[in-house]
XYZ file of C-alpha atoms in Angstrom:
153
model
C 59.391 99.690 116.718
C 60.283 101.965 113.830
C 62.835 102.148 111.079
C 64.346 105.807 109.545
C 64.351 105.392 106.194
C 68.843 106.329 104.891
C 69.457 109.496 104.398
C 66.380 110.714 106.438
C 66.584 114.733 107.464
C 64.246 116.482 108.878
C 61.103 116.149 112.185
C 59.158 113.248 112.256
C 55.088 112.959 112.989
C 53.462 110.940 114.791
C 50.103 111.498 114.233
C 47.325 109.259 116.712
C 43.438 109.877 115.813
C 41.304 107.631 117.876
C 37.599 106.942 118.057
C 35.175 106.125 120.177
C 31.936 103.746 120.126
C 29.955 106.288 120.581
C 31.331 108.756 117.916
C 33.626 110.330 120.157
C 37.337 111.781 118.236
C 40.553 112.893 120.039
C 44.111 113.405 117.841
C 47.782 113.556 118.931
C 50.361 114.671 117.448
C 54.522 114.169 118.577
C 56.755 115.714 116.315
C 60.910 114.096 117.449
C 63.909 115.974 115.820
C 66.223 112.494 114.229
C 69.731 112.762 115.094
C 72.179 111.927 112.164
C 75.802 112.308 110.548
C 77.587 110.783 108.431
C 81.756 110.588 107.801
C 83.667 110.079 105.208
C 88.136 110.152 104.824
C 90.155 110.538 101.960
C 93.520 110.422 101.094
C 95.715 111.428 98.506
C 96.867 109.927 96.779
C 96.005 106.159 97.461
C 100.036 105.649 96.065
C 102.858 107.197 98.117
C 106.218 106.901 98.324
C 107.631 106.299 101.662
C 109.832 110.036 102.568
C 106.386 111.608 100.687
C 103.395 113.721 102.126
C 99.720 111.949 102.365
C 97.147 114.886 102.489
C 94.149 112.627 104.167
C 90.314 114.548 104.479
C 87.622 113.893 107.075
C 84.190 114.574 106.221
C 81.860 115.107 109.148
C 78.114 116.000 107.816
C 75.300 116.214 109.566
C 72.085 114.084 108.202
C 69.297 115.055 110.865
C 67.455 117.675 111.765
C 69.472 119.092 115.388
C 72.651 121.275 115.157
C 74.708 118.506 116.236
C 77.892 119.762 118.594
C 80.950 117.264 117.455
C 83.924 116.160 119.025
C 86.686 114.318 116.320
C 89.295 112.096 116.525
C 91.809 111.350 113.366
C 93.832 108.556 114.513
C 96.695 107.915 112.569
C 98.407 104.968 111.326
C 101.924 104.137 112.728
C 104.578 105.461 110.230
C 103.282 109.027 109.105
C 104.030 111.991 111.180
C 102.433 114.985 111.039
C 102.590 118.525 113.403
C 99.004 118.915 113.081
C 96.254 119.121 115.975
C 94.490 115.718 115.775
C 90.762 116.141 118.439
C 89.099 118.673 117.556
C 86.668 119.276 120.148
C 82.734 121.370 119.649
C 82.396 122.153 116.773
C 79.215 123.096 115.584
C 77.812 121.305 112.110
C 74.501 123.214 111.459
C 71.336 120.848 110.699
C 70.420 120.469 108.143
C 73.131 118.866 105.942
C 76.161 121.050 107.506
C 79.922 120.352 106.672
C 82.251 120.221 108.872
C 85.487 119.547 106.716
C 89.483 119.278 108.173
C 92.458 117.937 106.097
C 95.566 116.241 107.877
C 98.537 116.578 106.310
C 101.334 113.286 107.117
C 104.691 112.328 105.851
C 105.530 108.789 105.379
C 108.635 107.971 107.836
C 111.349 106.605 104.965
C 111.861 103.122 104.213
C 108.210 102.114 105.402
C 106.764 99.906 102.441
C 103.130 98.963 103.398
C 99.467 99.553 103.969
C 98.432 102.892 105.859
C 94.831 103.662 106.810
C 93.456 106.533 108.881
C 90.458 105.977 110.796
C 88.413 109.122 111.746
C 85.433 108.449 115.080
C 83.052 111.233 115.226
C 80.983 111.471 118.718
C 78.132 113.912 119.125
C 77.464 115.398 122.238
C 73.399 114.327 120.606
C 74.704 111.147 121.062
C 75.013 110.425 117.066
C 78.601 109.336 116.292
C 79.987 107.893 113.241
C 83.675 105.962 111.666
C 84.932 106.349 108.604
C 88.574 105.297 106.895
C 91.411 105.252 104.180
C 93.815 103.207 103.305
C 96.535 104.052 100.947
C 99.761 101.600 99.951
C 103.176 103.628 100.722
C 107.018 102.434 98.392
C 109.706 103.662 97.935
C 111.876 103.338 95.046
C 115.679 102.682 95.034
C 117.326 104.760 91.993
C 120.488 102.780 91.479
C 122.789 104.386 88.600
C 123.132 103.344 84.855
C 126.828 103.335 84.487
C 128.074 102.410 79.868
C 130.664 100.975 79.696
C 132.962 101.343 76.255
C 134.049 98.471 75.363
C 137.301 98.905 73.651
C 136.009 99.186 70.278
């Protein structure tokens, strides 16, 4: 088995050279393209109030040496809503180093307190795949009026 170094972005070339006892020589070269991607997911802000907007950013980077044809599927957590599409099919991400980025704006459900974990999955026609997630904490603020009473002084 051959292990490719993480982050490698060029083609792999394997050269076999043979020499017989009789002195005959020969060489065979095989070049293979590397297919790879990196997926990241960010959320802003890290702490969000119930009823407020939250922005998730998905980023897919082609780390291989061939163009990728990707389908990106964003799975939102419960307790958030959006009007945006969450599946992007037939996205071309060029090699090497091509980047696809998308922001998804969601609104956190009023009254919700807890974690919100958003997951994204990427698959390609070239068999590369990846996932990423981002978690934020939602809370809500209670506004209490302050009433000052004059104690009769």
